[in-house]
mmCIF file with all atom_site columns, C-alpha atoms in Angstrom:
data_model
loop_
_atom_site.group_PDB
_atom_site.id
_atom_site.type_symbol
_atom_site.label_atom_id
_atom_site.label_alt_id
_atom_site.label_comp_id
_atom_site.label_asym_id
_atom_site.label_entity_id
_atom_site.label_seq_id
_atom_site.pdbx_PDB_ins_code
_atom_site.Cartn_x
_atom_site.Cartn_y
_atom_site.Cartn_z
_atom_site.occupancy
_atom_site.B_iso_or_equiv
_atom_site.pdbx_formal_charge
_atom_site.auth_seq_id
_atom_site.auth_comp_id
_atom_site.auth_asym_id
_atom_site.auth_atom_id
_atom_site.pdbx_PDB_model_num
ATOM 1   C CA . MET V 1 1   ? 27.318 -68.727 58.171 1.00 56.00 ? 213 MET V CA 1
ATOM 2   C CA . ASP V 1 2   ? 26.327 -65.417 57.532 1.00 76.00 ? 214 ASP V CA 1
ATOM 3   C CA . ASP V 1 3   ? 25.305 -64.669 60.927 1.00 91.00 ? 215 ASP V CA 1
ATOM 4   C CA . VAL V 1 4   ? 28.818 -65.122 62.638 1.00 96.00 ? 216 VAL V CA 1
ATOM 5   C CA . THR V 1 5   ? 30.172 -61.947 64.112 1.00 96.00 ? 217 THR V CA 1
ATOM 6   C CA . PHE V 1 6   ? 34.086 -61.388 64.479 1.00 97.00 ? 218 PHE V CA 1
ATOM 7   C CA . ARG V 1 7   ? 36.109 -59.587 67.164 1.00 97.00 ? 219 ARG V CA 1
ATOM 8   C CA . THR V 1 8   ? 39.216 -59.269 69.158 1.00 97.00 ? 220 THR V CA 1
ATOM 9   C CA . ALA V 1 9   ? 39.694 -61.664 72.162 1.00 97.00 ? 221 ALA V CA 1
ATOM 10  C CA . THR V 1 10  ? 40.059 -60.050 75.595 1.00 96.00 ? 222 THR V CA 1
ATOM 11  C CA . ALA V 1 11  ? 41.082 -61.580 78.766 1.00 95.00 ? 223 ALA V CA 1
ATOM 12  C CA . ALA V 1 12  ? 37.643 -62.320 79.698 1.00 96.00 ? 224 ALA V CA 1
ATOM 13  C CA . ASP V 1 13  ? 37.411 -64.520 76.649 1.00 96.00 ? 225 ASP V CA 1
ATOM 14  C CA . VAL V 1 14  ? 40.512 -67.017 77.927 1.00 95.00 ? 226 VAL V CA 1
ATOM 15  C CA . PRO V 1 15  ? 38.091 -69.362 79.667 1.00 94.00 ? 227 PRO V CA 1
ATOM 16  C CA . LEU V 1 16  ? 35.965 -69.948 76.646 1.00 95.00 ? 228 LEU V CA 1
ATOM 17  C CA . ILE V 1 17  ? 38.847 -70.238 74.144 1.00 94.00 ? 229 ILE V CA 1
ATOM 18  C CA . GLN V 1 18  ? 40.734 -72.935 75.917 1.00 91.00 ? 230 GLN V CA 1
ATOM 19  C CA . PRO V 1 19  ? 37.945 -75.478 75.714 1.00 88.00 ? 231 PRO V CA 1
ATOM 20  C CA . LEU V 1 20  ? 36.948 -74.466 71.935 1.00 89.00 ? 232 LEU V CA 1
ATOM 21  C CA . VAL V 1 21  ? 40.621 -75.042 70.942 1.00 87.00 ? 233 VAL V CA 1
ATOM 22  C CA . HIS V 1 22  ? 40.949 -78.500 73.041 1.00 80.00 ? 234 HIS V CA 1
ATOM 23  C CA . HIS V 1 23  ? 37.960 -79.842 71.744 1.00 79.00 ? 235 HIS V CA 1
ATOM 24  C CA . ALA V 1 24  ? 38.622 -78.971 68.017 1.00 76.00 ? 236 ALA V CA 1
ATOM 25  C CA . TYR V 1 25  ? 42.018 -80.553 68.226 1.00 72.00 ? 237 TYR V CA 1
ATOM 26  C CA . ARG V 1 26  ? 42.297 -83.305 71.143 1.00 60.00 ? 238 ARG V CA 1
ATOM 27  C CA . GLY V 1 27  ? 40.305 -86.108 72.451 1.00 60.00 ? 239 GLY V CA 1
ATOM 28  C CA . GLU V 1 28  ? 37.493 -88.187 71.385 1.00 65.00 ? 240 GLU V CA 1
ATOM 29  C CA . ARG V 1 29  ? 34.903 -85.099 70.739 1.00 63.00 ? 241 ARG V CA 1
ATOM 30  C CA . ALA V 1 30  ? 37.605 -83.626 68.267 1.00 56.00 ? 242 ALA V CA 1
ATOM 31  C CA . ARG V 1 31  ? 37.162 -86.613 66.086 1.00 61.00 ? 243 ARG V CA 1
ATOM 32  C CA . VAL V 1 32  ? 33.861 -85.254 64.746 1.00 62.00 ? 244 VAL V CA 1
ATOM 33  C CA . GLY V 1 33  ? 35.797 -82.748 62.941 1.00 62.00 ? 245 GLY V CA 1
ATOM 34  C CA . TRP V 1 34  ? 38.564 -83.441 60.029 1.00 62.00 ? 246 TRP V CA 1
ATOM 35  C CA . THR V 1 35  ? 41.073 -81.031 61.583 1.00 64.00 ? 247 THR V CA 1
ATOM 36  C CA . HIS V 1 36  ? 41.639 -82.923 64.895 1.00 58.00 ? 248 HIS V CA 1
ATOM 37  C CA . GLU V 1 37  ? 44.964 -84.396 66.167 1.00 63.00 ? 249 GLU V CA 1
ATOM 38  C CA . ALA V 1 38  ? 43.884 -86.897 68.459 1.00 57.00 ? 250 ALA V CA 1
ATOM 39  C CA . ASP V 1 39  ? 45.646 -89.683 66.854 1.00 66.00 ? 251 ASP V CA 1
ATOM 40  C CA . LEU V 1 40  ? 48.802 -87.680 67.000 1.00 66.00 ? 252 LEU V CA 1
ATOM 41  C CA . LEU V 1 41  ? 48.800 -86.040 70.546 1.00 56.00 ? 253 LEU V CA 1
ATOM 42  C CA . ASP V 1 42  ? 47.161 -86.085 74.054 1.00 59.00 ? 254 ASP V CA 1
ATOM 43  C CA . ALA V 1 43  ? 46.937 -83.265 76.509 1.00 60.00 ? 255 ALA V CA 1
ATOM 44  C CA . ALA V 1 44  ? 45.432 -80.019 75.831 1.00 66.00 ? 256 ALA V CA 1
ATOM 45  C CA . ARG V 1 45  ? 46.156 -78.082 72.875 1.00 68.00 ? 257 ARG V CA 1
ATOM 46  C CA . ILE V 1 46  ? 47.087 -74.869 74.851 1.00 74.00 ? 258 ILE V CA 1
ATOM 47  C CA . ASP V 1 47  ? 46.570 -73.692 78.244 1.00 79.00 ? 259 ASP V CA 1
ATOM 48  C CA . GLU V 1 48  ? 45.038 -70.426 79.637 1.00 81.00 ? 260 GLU V CA 1
ATOM 49  C CA . GLU V 1 49  ? 48.239 -69.111 80.989 1.00 86.00 ? 261 GLU V CA 1
ATOM 50  C CA . ALA V 1 50  ? 49.459 -69.076 77.200 1.00 86.00 ? 262 ALA V CA 1
ATOM 51  C CA . LEU V 1 51  ? 46.249 -67.579 75.879 1.00 87.00 ? 263 LEU V CA 1
ATOM 52  C CA . ALA V 1 52  ? 46.168 -64.840 78.584 1.00 91.00 ? 264 ALA V CA 1
ATOM 53  C CA . GLU V 1 53  ? 49.959 -64.023 77.685 1.00 92.00 ? 265 GLU V CA 1
ATOM 54  C CA . SER V 1 54  ? 48.677 -63.643 74.016 1.00 93.00 ? 266 SER V CA 1
ATOM 55  C CA . VAL V 1 55  ? 45.653 -61.616 74.731 1.00 93.00 ? 267 VAL V CA 1
ATOM 56  C CA . GLY V 1 56  ? 47.748 -59.406 77.002 1.00 91.00 ? 268 GLY V CA 1
ATOM 57  C CA . ASP V 1 57  ? 50.739 -58.887 74.399 1.00 94.00 ? 269 ASP V CA 1
ATOM 58  C CA . ALA V 1 58  ? 50.122 -55.965 71.606 1.00 94.00 ? 270 ALA V CA 1
ATOM 59  C CA . GLY V 1 59  ? 52.099 -57.915 69.135 1.00 97.00 ? 271 GLY V CA 1
ATOM 60  C CA . GLN V 1 60  ? 49.549 -60.711 69.302 1.00 97.00 ? 272 GLN V CA 1
ATOM 61  C CA . VAL V 1 61  ? 45.511 -60.842 68.258 1.00 97.00 ? 273 VAL V CA 1
ATOM 62  C CA . ILE V 1 62  ? 43.326 -63.649 69.051 1.00 97.00 ? 274 ILE V CA 1
ATOM 63  C CA . LEU V 1 63  ? 40.302 -63.169 66.583 1.00 98.00 ? 275 LEU V CA 1
ATOM 64  C CA . LEU V 1 64  ? 36.935 -64.766 67.856 1.00 97.00 ? 276 LEU V CA 1
ATOM 65  C CA . ALA V 1 65  ? 34.074 -65.940 65.875 1.00 98.00 ? 277 ALA V CA 1
ATOM 66  C CA . GLU V 1 66  ? 30.485 -65.880 67.513 1.00 97.00 ? 278 GLU V CA 1
ATOM 67  C CA . ARG V 1 67  ? 27.308 -67.006 66.616 1.00 96.00 ? 279 ARG V CA 1
ATOM 68  C CA . ASP V 1 68  ? 24.441 -65.851 68.646 1.00 94.00 ? 280 ASP V CA 1
ATOM 69  C CA . GLY V 1 69  ? 26.737 -64.977 71.671 1.00 93.00 ? 281 GLY V CA 1
ATOM 70  C CA . VAL V 1 70  ? 28.582 -68.457 71.712 1.00 95.00 ? 282 VAL V CA 1
ATOM 71  C CA . LEU V 1 71  ? 32.183 -68.936 70.564 1.00 97.00 ? 283 LEU V CA 1
ATOM 72  C CA . ILE V 1 72  ? 32.506 -71.179 67.621 1.00 96.00 ? 284 ILE V CA 1
ATOM 73  C CA . GLY V 1 73  ? 36.016 -70.247 66.060 1.00 96.00 ? 285 GLY V CA 1
ATOM 74  C CA . CYS V 1 74  ? 39.141 -68.295 66.658 1.00 97.00 ? 286 CYS V CA 1
ATOM 75  C CA . VAL V 1 75  ? 42.688 -67.565 64.995 1.00 97.00 ? 287 VAL V CA 1
ATOM 76  C CA . HIS V 1 76  ? 45.732 -66.277 66.540 1.00 97.00 ? 288 HIS V CA 1
ATOM 77  C CA . VAL V 1 77  ? 47.979 -63.850 64.664 1.00 98.00 ? 289 VAL V CA 1
ATOM 78  C CA . THR V 1 78  ? 51.585 -62.704 65.841 1.00 98.00 ? 290 THR V CA 1
ATOM 79  C CA . ASP V 1 79  ? 53.630 -59.962 64.421 1.00 98.00 ? 291 ASP V CA 1
ATOM 80  C CA . LYS V 1 80  ? 56.968 -61.382 63.937 1.00 98.00 ? 292 LYS V CA 1
ATOM 81  C CA . GLY V 1 81  ? 58.599 -58.463 62.549 1.00 97.00 ? 293 GLY V CA 1
ATOM 82  C CA . ASP V 1 82  ? 60.202 -57.475 59.248 1.00 97.00 ? 294 ASP V CA 1
ATOM 83  C CA . GLY V 1 83  ? 56.933 -57.508 57.624 1.00 98.00 ? 295 GLY V CA 1
ATOM 84  C CA . LEU V 1 84  ? 56.374 -61.201 58.664 1.00 98.00 ? 296 LEU V CA 1
ATOM 85  C CA . ALA V 1 85  ? 53.361 -62.567 60.600 1.00 98.00 ? 297 ALA V CA 1
ATOM 86  C CA . TYR V 1 86  ? 52.256 -66.042 62.085 1.00 98.00 ? 298 TYR V CA 1
ATOM 87  C CA . LEU V 1 87  ? 49.235 -67.567 61.750 1.00 98.00 ? 299 LEU V CA 1
ATOM 88  C CA . GLY V 1 88  ? 48.331 -70.230 64.336 1.00 94.00 ? 300 GLY V CA 1
ATOM 89  C CA . MET V 1 89  ? 45.583 -71.754 66.325 1.00 93.00 ? 301 MET V CA 1
ATOM 90  C CA . LEU V 1 90  ? 43.085 -71.816 63.613 1.00 94.00 ? 302 LEU V CA 1
ATOM 91  C CA . THR V 1 91  ? 39.732 -73.348 65.383 1.00 91.00 ? 303 THR V CA 1
ATOM 92  C CA . VAL V 1 92  ? 36.464 -74.176 64.185 1.00 92.00 ? 304 VAL V CA 1
ATOM 93  C CA . ASP V 1 93  ? 34.334 -76.136 66.389 1.00 90.00 ? 305 ASP V CA 1
ATOM 94  C CA . ALA V 1 94  ? 34.489 -79.801 65.589 1.00 84.00 ? 306 ALA V CA 1
ATOM 95  C CA . THR V 1 95  ? 30.721 -79.942 64.712 1.00 87.00 ? 307 THR V CA 1
ATOM 96  C CA . LEU V 1 96  ? 30.575 -76.795 62.376 1.00 90.00 ? 308 LEU V CA 1
ATOM 97  C CA . GLN V 1 97  ? 33.934 -77.698 60.264 1.00 87.00 ? 309 GLN V CA 1
ATOM 98  C CA . GLY V 1 98  ? 33.627 -78.048 56.490 1.00 88.00 ? 310 GLY V CA 1
ATOM 99  C CA . GLY V 1 99  ? 31.134 -74.971 56.479 1.00 91.00 ? 311 GLY V CA 1
ATOM 100 C CA . GLY V 1 100 ? 33.808 -72.204 55.536 1.00 94.00 ? 312 GLY V CA 1
ATOM 101 C CA . LEU V 1 101 ? 34.272 -70.404 58.595 1.00 96.00 ? 313 LEU V CA 1
ATOM 102 C CA . GLY V 1 102 ? 37.948 -71.416 58.702 1.00 94.00 ? 314 GLY V CA 1
ATOM 103 C CA . GLY V 1 103 ? 38.472 -70.084 55.343 1.00 95.00 ? 315 GLY V CA 1
ATOM 104 C CA . ARG V 1 104 ? 36.697 -66.822 56.547 1.00 97.00 ? 316 ARG V CA 1
ATOM 105 C CA . LEU V 1 105 ? 38.987 -66.648 59.689 1.00 97.00 ? 317 LEU V CA 1
ATOM 106 C CA . ILE V 1 106 ? 41.931 -66.782 57.603 1.00 97.00 ? 318 ILE V CA 1
ATOM 107 C CA . ASP V 1 107 ? 40.820 -63.924 55.801 1.00 96.00 ? 319 ASP V CA 1
ATOM 108 C CA . ARG V 1 108 ? 40.435 -61.933 59.077 1.00 97.00 ? 320 ARG V CA 1
ATOM 109 C CA . ALA V 1 109 ? 43.664 -62.793 60.116 1.00 98.00 ? 321 ALA V CA 1
ATOM 110 C CA . GLU V 1 110 ? 45.472 -61.914 57.180 1.00 98.00 ? 322 GLU V CA 1
ATOM 111 C CA . ALA V 1 111 ? 43.797 -58.215 57.217 1.00 97.00 ? 323 ALA V CA 1
ATOM 112 C CA . VAL V 1 112 ? 44.799 -58.123 60.780 1.00 97.00 ? 324 VAL V CA 1
ATOM 113 C CA . ALA V 1 113 ? 48.386 -59.070 59.632 1.00 98.00 ? 325 ALA V CA 1
ATOM 114 C CA . ARG V 1 114 ? 48.650 -56.478 56.725 1.00 98.00 ? 326 ARG V CA 1
ATOM 115 C CA . GLU V 1 115 ? 46.575 -53.609 58.368 1.00 97.00 ? 327 GLU V CA 1
ATOM 116 C CA . GLY V 1 116 ? 47.236 -53.790 62.215 1.00 96.00 ? 328 GLY V CA 1
ATOM 117 C CA . PHE V 1 117 ? 51.187 -55.134 61.852 1.00 98.00 ? 329 PHE V CA 1
ATOM 118 C CA . GLY V 1 118 ? 52.185 -54.236 58.302 1.00 97.00 ? 330 GLY V CA 1
ATOM 119 C CA . ALA V 1 119 ? 53.006 -57.981 57.248 1.00 98.00 ? 331 ALA V CA 1
ATOM 120 C CA . ARG V 1 120 ? 53.661 -58.527 53.867 1.00 98.00 ? 332 ARG V CA 1
ATOM 121 C CA . ARG V 1 121 ? 54.059 -62.147 54.389 1.00 98.00 ? 333 ARG V CA 1
ATOM 122 C CA . MET V 1 122 ? 52.074 -64.649 56.511 1.00 98.00 ? 334 MET V CA 1
ATOM 123 C CA . GLU V 1 123 ? 53.802 -67.904 57.964 1.00 98.00 ? 335 GLU V CA 1
ATOM 124 C CA . MET V 1 124 ? 52.418 -70.733 59.666 1.00 97.00 ? 336 MET V CA 1
ATOM 125 C CA . THR V 1 125 ? 53.440 -74.355 60.884 1.00 95.00 ? 337 THR V CA 1
ATOM 126 C CA . VAL V 1 126 ? 51.482 -77.532 60.218 1.00 92.00 ? 338 VAL V CA 1
ATOM 127 C CA . ILE V 1 127 ? 52.417 -81.155 61.633 1.00 89.00 ? 339 ILE V CA 1
ATOM 128 C CA . VAL V 1 128 ? 53.961 -82.768 58.665 1.00 91.00 ? 340 VAL V CA 1
ATOM 129 C CA . GLN V 1 129 ? 51.616 -86.073 59.305 1.00 89.00 ? 341 GLN V CA 1
ATOM 130 C CA . ARG V 1 130 ? 48.669 -83.624 58.629 1.00 88.00 ? 342 ARG V CA 1
ATOM 131 C CA . ALA V 1 131 ? 48.659 -83.968 54.738 1.00 89.00 ? 343 ALA V CA 1
ATOM 132 C CA . GLU V 1 132 ? 44.929 -83.315 54.464 1.00 90.00 ? 344 GLU V CA 1
ATOM 133 C CA . LEU V 1 133 ? 45.400 -79.951 56.385 1.00 90.00 ? 345 LEU V CA 1
ATOM 134 C CA . ILE V 1 134 ? 48.246 -79.144 54.320 1.00 94.00 ? 346 ILE V CA 1
ATOM 135 C CA . GLU V 1 135 ? 46.500 -79.502 51.233 1.00 95.00 ? 347 GLU V CA 1
ATOM 136 C CA . TRP V 1 136 ? 43.596 -77.364 52.330 1.00 94.00 ? 348 TRP V CA 1
ATOM 137 C CA . TYR V 1 137 ? 46.025 -74.583 53.078 1.00 95.00 ? 349 TYR V CA 1
ATOM 138 C CA . GLN V 1 138 ? 47.699 -75.088 49.872 1.00 97.00 ? 350 GLN V CA 1
ATOM 139 C CA . ARG V 1 139 ? 44.390 -74.425 48.090 1.00 95.00 ? 351 ARG V CA 1
ATOM 140 C CA . ARG V 1 140 ? 44.127 -71.312 50.144 1.00 95.00 ? 352 ARG V CA 1
ATOM 141 C CA . GLY V 1 141 ? 47.463 -70.169 48.696 1.00 96.00 ? 353 GLY V CA 1
ATOM 142 C CA . TYR V 1 142 ? 49.944 -70.889 51.034 1.00 98.00 ? 354 TYR V CA 1
ATOM 143 C CA . ARG V 1 143 ? 52.919 -72.943 49.951 1.00 98.00 ? 355 ARG V CA 1
ATOM 144 C CA . LEU V 1 144 ? 55.368 -75.261 51.522 1.00 98.00 ? 356 LEU V CA 1
ATOM 145 C CA . THR V 1 145 ? 58.819 -73.455 52.192 1.00 98.00 ? 357 THR V CA 1
ATOM 146 C CA . GLY V 1 146 ? 60.883 -76.716 52.353 1.00 97.00 ? 358 GLY V CA 1
ATOM 147 C CA . GLU V 1 147 ? 61.715 -75.832 55.787 1.00 97.00 ? 359 GLU V CA 1
ATOM 148 C CA . THR V 1 148 ? 60.900 -77.940 58.639 1.00 96.00 ? 360 THR V CA 1
ATOM 149 C CA . ARG V 1 149 ? 61.064 -77.649 62.624 1.00 93.00 ? 361 ARG V CA 1
ATOM 150 C CA . PRO V 1 150 ? 61.293 -79.724 65.407 1.00 89.00 ? 362 PRO V CA 1
ATOM 151 C CA . PHE V 1 151 ? 57.980 -80.855 67.208 1.00 84.00 ? 363 PHE V CA 1
ATOM 152 C CA . PRO V 1 152 ? 58.720 -79.754 71.082 1.00 79.00 ? 364 PRO V CA 1
ATOM 153 C CA . THR V 1 153 ? 57.973 -82.966 72.425 1.00 73.00 ? 365 THR V CA 1
ATOM 154 C CA . THR V 1 154 ? 59.449 -82.009 76.040 1.00 73.00 ? 366 THR V CA 1
ATOM 155 C CA . ASP V 1 155 ? 56.687 -79.369 76.534 1.00 69.00 ? 367 ASP V CA 1
ATOM 156 C CA . PRO V 1 156 ? 53.694 -80.687 77.781 1.00 68.00 ? 368 PRO V CA 1
ATOM 157 C CA . ARG V 1 157 ? 52.079 -77.014 76.900 1.00 67.00 ? 369 ARG V CA 1
ATOM 158 C CA . PHE V 1 158 ? 51.780 -78.272 73.289 1.00 70.00 ? 370 PHE V CA 1
ATOM 159 C CA . GLY V 1 159 ? 50.703 -81.611 73.966 1.00 72.00 ? 371 GLY V CA 1
ATOM 160 C CA . VAL V 1 160 ? 52.101 -85.149 74.483 1.00 70.00 ? 372 VAL V CA 1
ATOM 161 C CA . PRO V 1 161 ? 53.297 -86.904 71.445 1.00 69.00 ? 373 PRO V CA 1
ATOM 162 C CA . ARG V 1 162 ? 51.535 -90.026 70.521 1.00 71.00 ? 374 ARG V CA 1
ATOM 163 C CA . ARG V 1 163 ? 54.583 -90.861 68.087 1.00 76.00 ? 375 ARG V CA 1
ATOM 164 C CA . SER V 1 164 ? 58.048 -89.860 68.037 1.00 82.00 ? 376 SER V CA 1
ATOM 165 C CA . ASP V 1 165 ? 58.601 -88.717 64.629 1.00 84.00 ? 377 ASP V CA 1
ATOM 166 C CA . LEU V 1 166 ? 56.029 -85.489 64.920 1.00 87.00 ? 378 LEU V CA 1
ATOM 167 C CA . ALA V 1 167 ? 57.702 -82.306 63.177 1.00 89.00 ? 379 ALA V CA 1
ATOM 168 C CA . PHE V 1 168 ? 56.267 -78.966 61.486 1.00 90.00 ? 380 PHE V CA 1
ATOM 169 C CA . VAL V 1 169 ? 56.487 -77.889 57.879 1.00 96.00 ? 381 VAL V CA 1
ATOM 170 C CA . VAL V 1 170 ? 56.380 -74.185 57.205 1.00 98.00 ? 382 VAL V CA 1
ATOM 171 C CA . MET V 1 171 ? 54.004 -72.822 55.028 1.00 98.00 ? 383 MET V CA 1
ATOM 172 C CA . GLU V 1 172 ? 53.861 -69.213 53.917 1.00 98.00 ? 384 GLU V CA 1
ATOM 173 C CA . ARG V 1 173 ? 51.944 -66.874 51.679 1.00 97.00 ? 385 ARG V CA 1
ATOM 174 C CA . PRO V 1 174 ? 52.435 -63.194 50.419 1.00 98.00 ? 386 PRO V CA 1
ATOM 175 C CA . LEU V 1 175 ? 49.580 -61.007 51.368 1.00 97.00 ? 387 LEU V CA 1
ATOM 176 C CA . ALA V 1 176 ? 48.533 -58.665 49.045 1.00 79.00 ? 388 ALA V CA 1
#
């Protein structure tokens, strides 16, 4: 993966980001990778409107990973204020998962949080049923805070739950 380049997303990238994220998380195509939510949620993972809002907000950055000009990954960083940043939408093309790109995207996201937002801590939420993914983040230095948050079951922008017990665990890591 040495031939990967990274850059910040622009409004022109929104139509490319949405299908990448959807196909990495939802539907049959996502099942190729290990990070999918296809058994937990239906419908889109995010819509173009939400992506456009994020790209246009100075307190948010979507980082893109490309190989030979083709989008293969992304991650979303949000400045929450008071030294806290939020990491979300970590995405690697389902056919490329397991090759180290996810870790590289997290490293870049943490640098943006520290250098761009002055963050001292990075937070994220993970669906509680995603034990393997939670363990992966723990190996990267994120810890469970003990806090849980409800899944927005009535907002179809986040997907349509396939089960009624979805919730998020909150994970956090100090940024050196």
